[in-house]
Amino acid sequence: MENNKNSDPRFKIAHREALIGVGLAIINFVWWFAFAYGLGDQTPEDYTYIWGLPSWFVYSCIGGFILMAVLVTFVVTVWFKEVPFDEEGGGPE
Amino acid sequence: MNVSVIIPLLLFLILIFFFGLWSSRQLHASQNFLEDYFLGGRQLGGFILAMTMTATYGSASSFVGGPGVAYTQGLGWVLLAMSQVATGYFVLMILGKKFAIMARKYNAVTLIDFLKGRYNSKWVVITSALSIIIFLFSAMAAQWVGGARLIESITGLSYTSALFLFALSVLVYVIIGGFRAVALTDTVQGIVMFFGTLILLVATIIAGGGVSSIVADLSAENPNLLTPYGANLDLTPSYVSSFWILVGVGVVGLPQVTVRAMSYKSSKAMHRALIIGTIVVGFIMLNMHLIGVFARPILPGIEVGDKVMPLIAQEVLPPWLAGIVLAAPMAAIMSTVDSLLLLVSSAILKDVYLNYVKPDASNQRVKKLSITITAVLGILVFLMALNPPDLLIWLNLFAFGGLEAVFIWPVVMGLYWSKGNKYGALASMLVGIGSYIAIDQMTTTPLFGMHTVVLPVLSSLVIYVLVSLFTQHKVTEHQH
């Protein structure tokens, strides 16, 4: 059972999807950090505002969240593959 | 004492109670009590999976403590909280299909079952069980304090009676319903949190005279509230970023999260949960922390952070609506507590008792024991929470960090690195927990400007890899 670990085709899919997860987290972090500390670094008097909120906050927190929601939806619907979980009828019921 | 606030809250508790009852009927019909009680028979669909994950992340730390800190620190704390968006997709993608497949192969019902199947080591199992029992127990105590405080500030009951009320309602439905009840109530609670925070945010903005006017008030009081650096400019970028490990990606190692990652029905359910989970987690985190910040000009001078949410709700909403909205933080706390309770009792019963004390216990006996253990644990936590420590959020974060340092690499590397072995896993757990406690005890200021969790998580990875490589000859041809 153990030695077909890498030959199971489902694992290839699983490994790829885990790497995609790491990639998404890196994109998320860079976006979040760059806008927060890139735009938020001035003195508060010099801030620009969007919808009444400081622009660093809008881009980093609200924009970052929307970006991730869109990316995750895209990645999951386009790249993720469905695989069966019990091949040997292991589970009860 | 405000009756029109209390009635909707009570109705909510009763609704939750019926879910417990309904699930317990399914439990009675079940052939495999353990898998059903602790894992809901691995039948969760996408929506329920997303909601139960979300409700687990949105613990009291973020729901009651978080908005309170945001109230003091301003937008910088909302920035920090947004690192939690990553949990919405990261956990399920990393553990993902491989974890679901392996957990079924090992017939695992708990995280520890998985570790046992992967490493085949008694010491790994015992260390894991002990850390779950110790850390989750203290996390639970913190949550109960939060729950009781909330009831206290809504109803005007004394802390002790509030705690009693809370304990009773949690215990009843965890005991009768098990994991399925917990997952179902998580779903209701997730929905309540989603709309509750939205309504409260909108009402707060209206009460404050619009976003621009609130922001102007904040700026007049202390312009630092609008920066990413916190009210006293003490939130450094490296400190805030290190929360990506604590409440973002490190959550992969939390047992209450991993157990959910083995409970879903199919890969289709997982895909749906990824999308729904990301959106719901981000939305709730953003809304509720913004509420904390926006509450400041409307209700200045609140001293106890935990009271910000209840007070602002009663200030800006009509009483009956405040009751419904306040069910949201209540919901968050309850759903965290009940899953923790279930986990600790599964660690004791399934991982210790059934593995090493009495492996041949009958189904009937297991049933009785799991209910007894859950009840006894509940009473113990109740007694601890009677005399509560003040800083809820830190107590809770301590437990989170400790568990992450213990479990993250044995789980993740166990899944993706075939050379990882039991010696590596055990060493990594011990180093993770040991260095976490040592650093936490010995340092007063953040080490290298980062949260305590960072160094233990890194060093336990190094130890895992090194020890696994050095002991490779010891485990060759151990496979079967």
PDB file of C-alpha atoms in Angstrom, chain B residues 18-218:
ATOM      1  CA  PHE B  18     -33.151  21.359  18.118  1.00  0.00           C
ATOM      2  CA  PHE B  19     -30.322  20.786  15.709  1.00  0.00           C
ATOM      3  CA  GLY B  20     -28.584  18.828  18.415  1.00  0.00           C
ATOM      4  CA  LEU B  21     -31.672  16.722  18.995  1.00  0.00           C
ATOM      5  CA  TRP B  22     -32.164  16.060  15.314  1.00  0.00           C
ATOM      6  CA  SER B  23     -28.565  14.955  14.893  1.00  0.00           C
ATOM      7  CA  SER B  24     -28.757  12.687  17.904  1.00  0.00           C
ATOM      8  CA  ARG B  25     -31.572  10.751  16.228  1.00  0.00           C
ATOM      9  CA  GLN B  26     -29.250  10.074  13.303  1.00  0.00           C
ATOM     10  CA  LEU B  27     -26.598   9.036  15.762  1.00  0.00           C
ATOM     11  CA  HIS B  28     -28.838   6.420  17.343  1.00  0.00           C
ATOM     12  CA  ALA B  29     -29.360   4.730  14.015  1.00  0.00           C
ATOM     13  CA  SER B  30     -25.659   4.557  13.291  1.00  0.00           C
ATOM     14  CA  GLN B  31     -23.590   1.374  13.049  1.00  0.00           C
ATOM     15  CA  ASN B  32     -20.265   3.066  13.569  1.00  0.00           C
ATOM     16  CA  PHE B  33     -20.688   5.289  16.599  1.00  0.00           C
ATOM     17  CA  LEU B  34     -17.109   6.604  16.710  1.00  0.00           C
ATOM     18  CA  GLU B  35     -16.929   7.792  13.133  1.00  0.00           C
ATOM     19  CA  ASP B  36     -20.397   9.268  13.363  1.00  0.00           C
ATOM     20  CA  TYR B  37     -19.988  10.995  16.715  1.00  0.00           C
ATOM     21  CA  PHE B  38     -16.559  12.467  16.062  1.00  0.00           C
ATOM     22  CA  LEU B  39     -16.646  12.921  12.297  1.00  0.00           C
ATOM     23  CA  GLY B  40     -20.264  12.998  11.159  1.00  0.00           C
ATOM     24  CA  GLY B  41     -19.730   9.856   9.081  1.00  0.00           C
ATOM     25  CA  ARG B  42     -17.516  11.728   6.561  1.00  0.00           C
ATOM     26  CA  GLN B  43     -20.586  13.020   4.808  1.00  0.00           C
ATOM     27  CA  LEU B  44     -20.250  16.811   4.899  1.00  0.00           C
ATOM     28  CA  GLY B  45     -21.206  18.711   1.758  1.00  0.00           C
ATOM     29  CA  GLY B  46     -19.491  21.808   0.412  1.00  0.00           C
ATOM     30  CA  PHE B  47     -21.599  24.487   2.034  1.00  0.00           C
ATOM     31  CA  ILE B  48     -21.616  22.924   5.483  1.00  0.00           C
ATOM     32  CA  LEU B  49     -17.886  22.254   5.236  1.00  0.00           C
ATOM     33  CA  ALA B  50     -17.175  25.890   4.369  1.00  0.00           C
ATOM     34  CA  MET B  51     -19.345  27.145   7.200  1.00  0.00           C
ATOM     35  CA  THR B  52     -17.979  24.810   9.841  1.00  0.00           C
ATOM     36  CA  MET B  53     -14.428  25.768   8.816  1.00  0.00           C
ATOM     37  CA  THR B  54     -15.287  29.456   8.968  1.00  0.00           C
ATOM     38  CA  ALA B  55     -16.973  29.173  12.320  1.00  0.00           C
ATOM     39  CA  THR B  56     -13.936  27.359  13.669  1.00  0.00           C
ATOM     40  CA  TYR B  57     -11.552  30.100  12.518  1.00  0.00           C
ATOM     41  CA  GLY B  58     -13.841  32.836  13.755  1.00  0.00           C
ATOM     42  CA  SER B  59     -13.218  31.969  17.349  1.00  0.00           C
ATOM     43  CA  ALA B  60     -13.782  34.218  20.327  1.00  0.00           C
ATOM     44  CA  SER B  61     -10.305  35.609  19.821  1.00  0.00           C
ATOM     45  CA  SER B  62     -11.378  37.281  16.670  1.00  0.00           C
ATOM     46  CA  PHE B  63     -15.026  37.760  17.415  1.00  0.00           C
ATOM     47  CA  VAL B  64     -15.036  39.232  20.863  1.00  0.00           C
ATOM     48  CA  GLY B  65     -11.382  40.007  21.480  1.00  0.00           C
ATOM     49  CA  GLY B  66     -10.553  41.085  17.924  1.00  0.00           C
ATOM     50  CA  PRO B  67     -13.032  43.959  17.527  1.00  0.00           C
ATOM     51  CA  GLY B  68     -12.027  45.081  21.011  1.00  0.00           C
ATOM     52  CA  VAL B  69      -8.374  45.367  19.995  1.00  0.00           C
ATOM     53  CA  ALA B  70      -9.400  47.027  16.728  1.00  0.00           C
ATOM     54  CA  TYR B  71     -11.261  49.571  18.844  1.00  0.00           C
ATOM     55  CA  THR B  72      -8.013  50.455  20.619  1.00  0.00           C
ATOM     56  CA  GLN B  73      -5.567  50.060  17.731  1.00  0.00           C
ATOM     57  CA  GLY B  74      -7.522  51.320  14.739  1.00  0.00           C
ATOM     58  CA  LEU B  75      -7.181  50.211  11.115  1.00  0.00           C
ATOM     59  CA  GLY B  76      -3.789  48.604  11.742  1.00  0.00           C
ATOM     60  CA  TRP B  77      -5.552  45.804  13.576  1.00  0.00           C
ATOM     61  CA  VAL B  78      -8.011  45.284  10.732  1.00  0.00           C
ATOM     62  CA  LEU B  79      -4.997  44.894   8.465  1.00  0.00           C
ATOM     63  CA  LEU B  80      -3.625  42.247  10.799  1.00  0.00           C
ATOM     64  CA  ALA B  81      -6.969  40.445  10.920  1.00  0.00           C
ATOM     65  CA  MET B  82      -7.142  40.297   7.137  1.00  0.00           C
ATOM     66  CA  SER B  83      -4.275  37.817   7.152  1.00  0.00           C
ATOM     67  CA  GLN B  84      -7.013  35.347   8.009  1.00  0.00           C
ATOM     68  CA  VAL B  85      -8.411  35.491   4.467  1.00  0.00           C
ATOM     69  CA  ALA B  86      -5.643  33.033   3.633  1.00  0.00           C
ATOM     70  CA  THR B  87      -7.140  30.362   5.887  1.00  0.00           C
ATOM     71  CA  GLY B  88     -10.218  30.286   3.650  1.00  0.00           C
ATOM     72  CA  TYR B  89      -8.335  28.590   0.826  1.00  0.00           C
ATOM     73  CA  PHE B  90      -4.886  27.645   2.158  1.00  0.00           C
ATOM     74  CA  VAL B  91      -5.899  24.970   4.658  1.00  0.00           C
ATOM     75  CA  LEU B  92      -8.125  23.017   2.305  1.00  0.00           C
ATOM     76  CA  MET B  93      -5.696  23.329  -0.588  1.00  0.00           C
ATOM     77  CA  ILE B  94      -2.641  22.219   1.395  1.00  0.00           C
ATOM     78  CA  LEU B  95      -4.196  19.334   3.288  1.00  0.00           C
ATOM     79  CA  GLY B  96      -6.470  18.870   0.347  1.00  0.00           C
ATOM     80  CA  LYS B  97      -7.170  15.673  -1.495  1.00  0.00           C
ATOM     81  CA  LYS B  98      -4.079  13.900  -0.265  1.00  0.00           C
ATOM     82  CA  PHE B  99      -5.187  14.245   3.350  1.00  0.00           C
ATOM     83  CA  ALA B 100      -8.716  13.138   2.510  1.00  0.00           C
ATOM     84  CA  ILE B 101      -7.409  10.048   0.707  1.00  0.00           C
ATOM     85  CA  MET B 102      -4.824   9.117   3.333  1.00  0.00           C
ATOM     86  CA  ALA B 103      -7.251   9.650   6.213  1.00  0.00           C
ATOM     87  CA  ARG B 104      -9.616   7.181   4.583  1.00  0.00           C
ATOM     88  CA  LYS B 105      -6.782   4.728   3.960  1.00  0.00           C
ATOM     89  CA  TYR B 106      -5.779   4.824   7.616  1.00  0.00           C
ATOM     90  CA  ASN B 107      -9.436   4.828   8.633  1.00  0.00           C
ATOM     91  CA  ALA B 108      -8.631   7.932  10.683  1.00  0.00           C
ATOM     92  CA  VAL B 109     -11.293   9.637  12.754  1.00  0.00           C
ATOM     93  CA  THR B 110      -8.986  12.120  14.500  1.00  0.00           C
ATOM     94  CA  LEU B 111      -5.796  13.938  13.606  1.00  0.00           C
ATOM     95  CA  ILE B 112      -3.968  11.578  15.917  1.00  0.00           C
ATOM     96  CA  ASP B 113      -5.301   8.559  14.032  1.00  0.00           C
ATOM     97  CA  PHE B 114      -3.733  10.010  10.947  1.00  0.00           C
ATOM     98  CA  LEU B 115      -0.390  10.519  12.693  1.00  0.00           C
ATOM     99  CA  LYS B 116      -0.590   7.009  14.072  1.00  0.00           C
ATOM    100  CA  GLY B 117      -1.215   5.587  10.621  1.00  0.00           C
ATOM    101  CA  ARG B 118       1.561   7.616   9.082  1.00  0.00           C
ATOM    102  CA  TYR B 119       4.292   7.209  11.705  1.00  0.00           C
ATOM    103  CA  ASN B 120       3.340   4.065  13.551  1.00  0.00           C
ATOM    104  CA  SER B 121       4.701   5.309  16.834  1.00  0.00           C
ATOM    105  CA  LYS B 122       3.270   5.174  20.318  1.00  0.00           C
ATOM    106  CA  TRP B 123       5.308   8.190  21.418  1.00  0.00           C
ATOM    107  CA  VAL B 124       4.051  10.350  18.603  1.00  0.00           C
ATOM    108  CA  VAL B 125       0.506   9.442  19.580  1.00  0.00           C
ATOM    109  CA  ILE B 126       0.986  10.131  23.276  1.00  0.00           C
ATOM    110  CA  THR B 127       2.766  13.446  22.725  1.00  0.00           C
ATOM    111  CA  SER B 128       0.020  14.550  20.344  1.00  0.00           C
ATOM    112  CA  ALA B 129      -2.765  13.547  22.671  1.00  0.00           C
ATOM    113  CA  LEU B 130      -1.166  15.358  25.590  1.00  0.00           C
ATOM    114  CA  SER B 131      -0.642  18.567  23.664  1.00  0.00           C
ATOM    115  CA  ILE B 132      -4.216  18.517  22.397  1.00  0.00           C
ATOM    116  CA  ILE B 133      -5.588  17.977  25.871  1.00  0.00           C
ATOM    117  CA  ILE B 134      -3.452  20.680  27.521  1.00  0.00           C
ATOM    118  CA  PHE B 135      -3.604  23.373  24.862  1.00  0.00           C
ATOM    119  CA  LEU B 136      -7.166  22.972  23.745  1.00  0.00           C
ATOM    120  CA  PHE B 137      -8.317  22.846  27.311  1.00  0.00           C
ATOM    121  CA  SER B 138      -6.810  26.257  27.974  1.00  0.00           C
ATOM    122  CA  ALA B 139      -8.226  27.573  24.706  1.00  0.00           C
ATOM    123  CA  MET B 140     -11.623  26.363  25.778  1.00  0.00           C
ATOM    124  CA  ALA B 141     -11.396  28.074  29.132  1.00  0.00           C
ATOM    125  CA  ALA B 142     -10.669  31.352  27.336  1.00  0.00           C
ATOM    126  CA  GLN B 143     -13.647  30.886  25.053  1.00  0.00           C
ATOM    127  CA  TRP B 144     -15.979  30.180  27.932  1.00  0.00           C
ATOM    128  CA  VAL B 145     -14.877  33.346  29.625  1.00  0.00           C
ATOM    129  CA  GLY B 146     -15.706  35.227  26.421  1.00  0.00           C
ATOM    130  CA  GLY B 147     -19.107  33.590  26.157  1.00  0.00           C
ATOM    131  CA  ALA B 148     -19.988  34.297  29.756  1.00  0.00           C
ATOM    132  CA  ARG B 149     -18.811  37.934  29.502  1.00  0.00           C
ATOM    133  CA  LEU B 150     -21.044  38.392  26.521  1.00  0.00           C
ATOM    134  CA  ILE B 151     -24.102  37.015  28.285  1.00  0.00           C
ATOM    135  CA  GLU B 152     -23.173  39.069  31.321  1.00  0.00           C
ATOM    136  CA  SER B 153     -23.086  42.321  29.396  1.00  0.00           C
ATOM    137  CA  ILE B 154     -26.288  41.595  27.470  1.00  0.00           C
ATOM    138  CA  THR B 155     -28.479  40.282  30.239  1.00  0.00           C
ATOM    139  CA  GLY B 156     -27.043  41.962  33.300  1.00  0.00           C
ATOM    140  CA  LEU B 157     -26.813  38.561  35.024  1.00  0.00           C
ATOM    141  CA  SER B 158     -23.838  37.995  37.306  1.00  0.00           C
ATOM    142  CA  TYR B 159     -20.748  36.470  35.693  1.00  0.00           C
ATOM    143  CA  THR B 160     -21.279  33.172  37.479  1.00  0.00           C
ATOM    144  CA  SER B 161     -24.873  32.716  36.366  1.00  0.00           C
ATOM    145  CA  ALA B 162     -23.963  33.821  32.856  1.00  0.00           C
ATOM    146  CA  LEU B 163     -21.225  31.210  32.777  1.00  0.00           C
ATOM    147  CA  PHE B 164     -23.626  28.604  34.036  1.00  0.00           C
ATOM    148  CA  LEU B 165     -26.165  29.396  31.332  1.00  0.00           C
ATOM    149  CA  PHE B 166     -23.479  29.249  28.682  1.00  0.00           C
ATOM    150  CA  ALA B 167     -21.997  25.980  29.935  1.00  0.00           C
ATOM    151  CA  LEU B 168     -25.379  24.328  30.060  1.00  0.00           C
ATOM    152  CA  SER B 169     -26.371  25.241  26.522  1.00  0.00           C
ATOM    153  CA  VAL B 170     -23.032  24.152  25.091  1.00  0.00           C
ATOM    154  CA  LEU B 171     -22.894  20.872  26.932  1.00  0.00           C
ATOM    155  CA  VAL B 172     -26.399  19.801  26.118  1.00  0.00           C
ATOM    156  CA  TYR B 173     -26.022  19.819  22.418  1.00  0.00           C
ATOM    157  CA  VAL B 174     -22.439  18.642  22.167  1.00  0.00           C
ATOM    158  CA  ILE B 175     -23.270  15.663  24.308  1.00  0.00           C
ATOM    159  CA  ILE B 176     -26.394  14.628  22.516  1.00  0.00           C
ATOM    160  CA  GLY B 177     -25.430  15.466  18.960  1.00  0.00           C
ATOM    161  CA  GLY B 178     -21.702  14.939  18.377  1.00  0.00           C
ATOM    162  CA  PHE B 179     -19.846  16.228  15.344  1.00  0.00           C
ATOM    163  CA  ARG B 180     -22.809  16.323  13.001  1.00  0.00           C
ATOM    164  CA  ALA B 181     -24.699  18.550  15.423  1.00  0.00           C
ATOM    165  CA  VAL B 182     -21.629  20.729  15.772  1.00  0.00           C
ATOM    166  CA  ALA B 183     -21.195  21.054  12.010  1.00  0.00           C
ATOM    167  CA  LEU B 184     -24.877  21.840  11.502  1.00  0.00           C
ATOM    168  CA  THR B 185     -24.982  24.449  14.221  1.00  0.00           C
ATOM    169  CA  ASP B 186     -21.742  25.870  12.843  1.00  0.00           C
ATOM    170  CA  THR B 187     -23.601  26.381   9.604  1.00  0.00           C
ATOM    171  CA  VAL B 188     -26.448  28.250  11.253  1.00  0.00           C
ATOM    172  CA  GLN B 189     -23.917  30.213  13.243  1.00  0.00           C
ATOM    173  CA  GLY B 190     -21.842  31.013  10.168  1.00  0.00           C
ATOM    174  CA  ILE B 191     -24.924  32.406   8.451  1.00  0.00           C
ATOM    175  CA  VAL B 192     -25.793  34.444  11.538  1.00  0.00           C
ATOM    176  CA  MET B 193     -22.234  35.780  11.686  1.00  0.00           C
ATOM    177  CA  PHE B 194     -22.268  36.695   8.021  1.00  0.00           C
ATOM    178  CA  PHE B 195     -25.469  38.744   8.127  1.00  0.00           C
ATOM    179  CA  GLY B 196     -25.079  39.858  11.728  1.00  0.00           C
ATOM    180  CA  THR B 197     -21.748  41.580  11.095  1.00  0.00           C
ATOM    181  CA  LEU B 198     -23.077  43.128   7.891  1.00  0.00           C
ATOM    182  CA  ILE B 199     -26.150  44.621   9.587  1.00  0.00           C
ATOM    183  CA  LEU B 200     -24.118  45.857  12.522  1.00  0.00           C
ATOM    184  CA  LEU B 201     -21.487  47.453  10.292  1.00  0.00           C
ATOM    185  CA  VAL B 202     -24.103  49.306   8.253  1.00  0.00           C
ATOM    186  CA  ALA B 203     -25.912  50.474  11.382  1.00  0.00           C
ATOM    187  CA  THR B 204     -22.656  51.632  12.939  1.00  0.00           C
ATOM    188  CA  ILE B 205     -21.738  53.623   9.840  1.00  0.00           C
ATOM    189  CA  ILE B 206     -25.184  55.270   9.810  1.00  0.00           C
ATOM    190  CA  ALA B 207     -24.980  56.067  13.531  1.00  0.00           C
ATOM    191  CA  GLY B 208     -21.548  57.612  13.006  1.00  0.00           C
ATOM    192  CA  GLY B 209     -22.813  59.865  10.212  1.00  0.00           C
ATOM    193  CA  GLY B 210     -21.124  58.058   7.318  1.00  0.00           C
ATOM    194  CA  VAL B 211     -17.633  56.671   6.752  1.00  0.00           C
ATOM    195  CA  SER B 212     -16.010  60.043   6.022  1.00  0.00           C
ATOM    196  CA  SER B 213     -17.302  61.591   9.200  1.00  0.00           C
ATOM    197  CA  ILE B 214     -16.233  58.600  11.308  1.00  0.00           C
ATOM    198  CA  VAL B 215     -12.773  58.691   9.742  1.00  0.00           C
ATOM    199  CA  ALA B 216     -12.568  62.444  10.395  1.00  0.00           C
ATOM    200  CA  ASP B 217     -13.464  61.867  14.055  1.00  0.00           C
ATOM    201  CA  LEU B 218     -10.816  59.169  14.358  1.00  0.00           C
TER     202      LEU B 218
END
